[in-house]
JSON list of C-alpha atoms in Angstrom, two decimals:
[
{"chain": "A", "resi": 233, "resn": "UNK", "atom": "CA", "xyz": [110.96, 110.60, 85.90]},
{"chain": "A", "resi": 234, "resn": "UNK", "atom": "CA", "xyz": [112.92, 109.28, 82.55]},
{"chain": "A", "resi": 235, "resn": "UNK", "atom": "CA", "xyz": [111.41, 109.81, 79.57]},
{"chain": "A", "resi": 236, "resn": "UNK", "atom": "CA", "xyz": [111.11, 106.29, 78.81]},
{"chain": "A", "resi": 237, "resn": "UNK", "atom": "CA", "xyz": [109.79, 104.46, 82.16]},
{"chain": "A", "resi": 238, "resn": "UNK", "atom": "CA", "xyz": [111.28, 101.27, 82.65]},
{"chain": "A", "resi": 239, "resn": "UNK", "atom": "CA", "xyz": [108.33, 100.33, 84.41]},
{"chain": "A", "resi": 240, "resn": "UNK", "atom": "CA", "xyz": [104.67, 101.73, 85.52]},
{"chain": "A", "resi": 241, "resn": "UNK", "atom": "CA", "xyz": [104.33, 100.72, 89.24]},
{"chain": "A", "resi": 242, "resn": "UNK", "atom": "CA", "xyz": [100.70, 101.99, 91.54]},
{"chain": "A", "resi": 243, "resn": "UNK", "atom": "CA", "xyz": [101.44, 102.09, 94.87]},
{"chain": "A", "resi": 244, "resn": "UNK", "atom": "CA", "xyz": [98.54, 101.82, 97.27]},
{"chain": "A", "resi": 245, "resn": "UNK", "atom": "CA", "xyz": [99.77, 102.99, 100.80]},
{"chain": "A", "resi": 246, "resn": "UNK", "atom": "CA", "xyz": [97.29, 105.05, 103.13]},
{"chain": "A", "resi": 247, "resn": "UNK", "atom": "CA", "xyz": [100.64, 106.68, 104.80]},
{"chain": "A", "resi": 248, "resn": "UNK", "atom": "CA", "xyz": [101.52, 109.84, 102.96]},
{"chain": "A", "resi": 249, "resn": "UNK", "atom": "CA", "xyz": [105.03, 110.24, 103.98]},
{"chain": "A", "resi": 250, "resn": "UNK", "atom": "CA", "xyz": [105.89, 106.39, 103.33]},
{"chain": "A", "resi": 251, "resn": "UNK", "atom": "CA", "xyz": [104.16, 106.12, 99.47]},
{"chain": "A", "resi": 252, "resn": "UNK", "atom": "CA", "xyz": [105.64, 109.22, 98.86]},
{"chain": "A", "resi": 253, "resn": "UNK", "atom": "CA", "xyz": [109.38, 108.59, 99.97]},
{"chain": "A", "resi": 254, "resn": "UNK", "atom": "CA", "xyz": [109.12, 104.95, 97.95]},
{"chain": "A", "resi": 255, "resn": "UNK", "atom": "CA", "xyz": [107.35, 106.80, 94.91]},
{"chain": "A", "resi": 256, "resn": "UNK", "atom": "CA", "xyz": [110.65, 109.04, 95.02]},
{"chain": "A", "resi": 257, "resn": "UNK", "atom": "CA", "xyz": [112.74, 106.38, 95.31]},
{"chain": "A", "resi": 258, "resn": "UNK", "atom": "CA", "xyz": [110.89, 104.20, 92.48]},
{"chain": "A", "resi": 259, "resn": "UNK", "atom": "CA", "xyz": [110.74, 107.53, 90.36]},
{"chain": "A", "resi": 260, "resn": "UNK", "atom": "CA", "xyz": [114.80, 108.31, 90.94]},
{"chain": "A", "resi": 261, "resn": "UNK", "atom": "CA", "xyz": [114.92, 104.98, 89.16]},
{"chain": "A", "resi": 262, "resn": "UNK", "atom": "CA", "xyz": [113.29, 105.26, 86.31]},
{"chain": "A", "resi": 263, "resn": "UNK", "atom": "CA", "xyz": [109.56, 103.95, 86.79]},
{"chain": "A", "resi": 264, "resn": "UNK", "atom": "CA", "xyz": [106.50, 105.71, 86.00]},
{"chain": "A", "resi": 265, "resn": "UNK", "atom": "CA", "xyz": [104.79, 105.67, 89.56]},
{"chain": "A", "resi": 266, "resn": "UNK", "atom": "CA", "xyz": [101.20, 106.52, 90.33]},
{"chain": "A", "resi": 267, "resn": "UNK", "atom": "CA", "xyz": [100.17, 106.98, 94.24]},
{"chain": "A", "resi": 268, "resn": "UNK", "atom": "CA", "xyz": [96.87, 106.15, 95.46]},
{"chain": "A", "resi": 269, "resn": "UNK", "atom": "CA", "xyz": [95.95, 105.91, 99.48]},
{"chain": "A", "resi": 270, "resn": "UNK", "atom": "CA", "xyz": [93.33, 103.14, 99.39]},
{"chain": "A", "resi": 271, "resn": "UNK", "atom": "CA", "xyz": [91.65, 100.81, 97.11]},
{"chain": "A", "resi": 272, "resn": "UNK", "atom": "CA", "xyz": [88.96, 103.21, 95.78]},
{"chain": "A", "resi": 273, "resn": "UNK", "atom": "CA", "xyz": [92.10, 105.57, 95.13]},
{"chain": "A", "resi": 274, "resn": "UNK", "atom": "CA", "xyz": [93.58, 102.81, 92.92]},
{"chain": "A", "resi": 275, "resn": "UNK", "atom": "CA", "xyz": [90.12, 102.13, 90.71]},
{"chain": "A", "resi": 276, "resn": "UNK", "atom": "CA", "xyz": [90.61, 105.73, 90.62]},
{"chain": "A", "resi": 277, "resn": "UNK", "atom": "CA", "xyz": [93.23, 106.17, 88.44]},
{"chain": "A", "resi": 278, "resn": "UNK", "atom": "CA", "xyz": [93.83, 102.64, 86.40]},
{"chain": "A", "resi": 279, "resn": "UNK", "atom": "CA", "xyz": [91.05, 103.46, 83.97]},
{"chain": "A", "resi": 280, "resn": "UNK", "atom": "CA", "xyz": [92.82, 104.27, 80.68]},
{"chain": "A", "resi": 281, "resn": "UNK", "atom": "CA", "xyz": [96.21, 103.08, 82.43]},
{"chain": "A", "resi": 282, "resn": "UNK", "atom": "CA", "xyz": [99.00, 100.67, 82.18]},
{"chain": "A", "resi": 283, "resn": "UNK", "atom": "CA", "xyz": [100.64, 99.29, 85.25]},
{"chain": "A", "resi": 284, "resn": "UNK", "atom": "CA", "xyz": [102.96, 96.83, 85.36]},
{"chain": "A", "resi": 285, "resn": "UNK", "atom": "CA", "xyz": [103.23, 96.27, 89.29]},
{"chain": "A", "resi": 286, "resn": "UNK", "atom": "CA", "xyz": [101.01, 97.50, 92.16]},
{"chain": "A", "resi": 287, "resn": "UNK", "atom": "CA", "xyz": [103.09, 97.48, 95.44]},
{"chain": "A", "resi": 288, "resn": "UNK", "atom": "CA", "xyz": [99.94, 96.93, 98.02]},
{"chain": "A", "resi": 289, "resn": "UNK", "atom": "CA", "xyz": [100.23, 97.80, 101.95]},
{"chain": "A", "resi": 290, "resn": "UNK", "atom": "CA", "xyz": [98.07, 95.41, 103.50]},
{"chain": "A", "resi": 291, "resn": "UNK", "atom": "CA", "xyz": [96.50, 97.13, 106.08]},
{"chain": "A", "resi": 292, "resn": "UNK", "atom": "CA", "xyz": [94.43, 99.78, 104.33]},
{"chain": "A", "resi": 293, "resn": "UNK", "atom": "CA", "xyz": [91.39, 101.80, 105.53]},
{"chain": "A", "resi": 294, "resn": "UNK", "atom": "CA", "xyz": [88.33, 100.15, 103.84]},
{"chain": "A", "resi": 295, "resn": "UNK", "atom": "CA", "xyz": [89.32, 97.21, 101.25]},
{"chain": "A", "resi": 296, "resn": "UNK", "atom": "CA", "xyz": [92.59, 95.28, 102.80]},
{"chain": "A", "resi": 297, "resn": "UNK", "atom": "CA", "xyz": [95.37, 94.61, 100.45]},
{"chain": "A", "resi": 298, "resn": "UNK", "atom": "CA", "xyz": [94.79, 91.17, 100.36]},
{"chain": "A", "resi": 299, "resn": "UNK", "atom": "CA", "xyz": [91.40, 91.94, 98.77]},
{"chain": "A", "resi": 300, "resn": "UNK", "atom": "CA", "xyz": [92.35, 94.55, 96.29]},
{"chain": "A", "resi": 301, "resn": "UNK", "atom": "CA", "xyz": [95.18, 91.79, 95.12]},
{"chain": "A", "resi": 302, "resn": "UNK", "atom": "CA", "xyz": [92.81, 89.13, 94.68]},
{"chain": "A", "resi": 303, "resn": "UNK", "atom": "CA", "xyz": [90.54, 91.44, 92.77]},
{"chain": "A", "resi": 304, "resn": "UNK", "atom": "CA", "xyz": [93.11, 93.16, 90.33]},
{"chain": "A", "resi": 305, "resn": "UNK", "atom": "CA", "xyz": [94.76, 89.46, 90.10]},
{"chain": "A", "resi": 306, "resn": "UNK", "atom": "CA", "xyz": [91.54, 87.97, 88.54]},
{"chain": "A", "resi": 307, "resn": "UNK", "atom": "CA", "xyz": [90.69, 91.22, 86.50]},
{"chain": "A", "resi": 308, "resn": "UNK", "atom": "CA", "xyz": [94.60, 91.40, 85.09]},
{"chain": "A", "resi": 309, "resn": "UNK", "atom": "CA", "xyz": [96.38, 87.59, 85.82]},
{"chain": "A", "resi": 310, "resn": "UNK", "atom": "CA", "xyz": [99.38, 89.35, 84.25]},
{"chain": "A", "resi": 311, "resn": "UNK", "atom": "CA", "xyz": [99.65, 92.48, 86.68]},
{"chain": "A", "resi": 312, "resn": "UNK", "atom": "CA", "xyz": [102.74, 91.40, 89.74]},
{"chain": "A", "resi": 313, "resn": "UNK", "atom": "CA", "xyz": [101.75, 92.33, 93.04]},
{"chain": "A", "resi": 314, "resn": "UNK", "atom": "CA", "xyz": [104.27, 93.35, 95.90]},
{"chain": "A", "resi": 315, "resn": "UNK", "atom": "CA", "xyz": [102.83, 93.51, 99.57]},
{"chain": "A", "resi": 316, "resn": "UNK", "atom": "CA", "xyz": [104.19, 95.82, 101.70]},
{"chain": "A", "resi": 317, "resn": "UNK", "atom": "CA", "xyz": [103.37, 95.28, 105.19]},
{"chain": "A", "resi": 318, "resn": "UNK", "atom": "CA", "xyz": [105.03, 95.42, 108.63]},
{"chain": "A", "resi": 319, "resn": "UNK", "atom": "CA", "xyz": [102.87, 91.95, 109.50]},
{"chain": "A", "resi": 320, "resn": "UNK", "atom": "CA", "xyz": [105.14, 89.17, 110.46]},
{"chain": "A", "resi": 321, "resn": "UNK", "atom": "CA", "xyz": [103.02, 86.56, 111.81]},
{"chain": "A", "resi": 322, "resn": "UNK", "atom": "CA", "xyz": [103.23, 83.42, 109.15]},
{"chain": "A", "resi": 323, "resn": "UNK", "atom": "CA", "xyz": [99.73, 82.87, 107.96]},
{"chain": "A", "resi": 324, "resn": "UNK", "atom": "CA", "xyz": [100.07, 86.63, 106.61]},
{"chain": "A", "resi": 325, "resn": "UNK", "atom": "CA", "xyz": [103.06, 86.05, 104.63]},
{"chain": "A", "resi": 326, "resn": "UNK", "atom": "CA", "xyz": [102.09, 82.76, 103.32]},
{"chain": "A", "resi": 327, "resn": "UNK", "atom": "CA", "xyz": [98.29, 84.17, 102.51]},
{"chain": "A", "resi": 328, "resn": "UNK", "atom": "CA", "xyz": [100.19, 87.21, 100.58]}
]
């Protein structure tokens, strides 16, 4: 990571090897990244925290993505959300 992080991103993705290979890639490029595998892991670690963007998989084991959005959207209006889901049908895409 640079010393000065262009960014702080939280990425919320329940499989290991994918959250860690975009964590790498996000790191390589100069954001501060924290990793969390589900919604609880997420509430986990933003106490005391500043992130700029949480990049959300969608299907998650207990609280979906579209439910953590909502929630950290009306908590933090300011905080960008990225879904990151392998989903194609329409209504999911236009809901996200």
């Amino acid at each position: 990571m640079s010393e000065n992080p262009l960014i702080s991103v939280a990425i919320v993705e329940d499989d290991a090897i994918l959250r860690e290979e975009l964590a790498w890639y996000l790191n390589l490029h100069g954001c501060a990244v924290l990793e969390a595998n589900s919604g609880r892991g997420l509430d986990d670690l933003l106490p005391g925290t500043q992130v700029d963007v949480v990049v959300l998989d969608l299907n998650l084991p207990g609280e979906s993505g579209f439910e953590i959005a909502e929630r950290l959207k009306r908590h933090n209006p300011a905080i960008g959300v990225v879904m990151l889901t392998a989903r194609s049908a329409l209504l999911d895409r236009v809901k996200g």
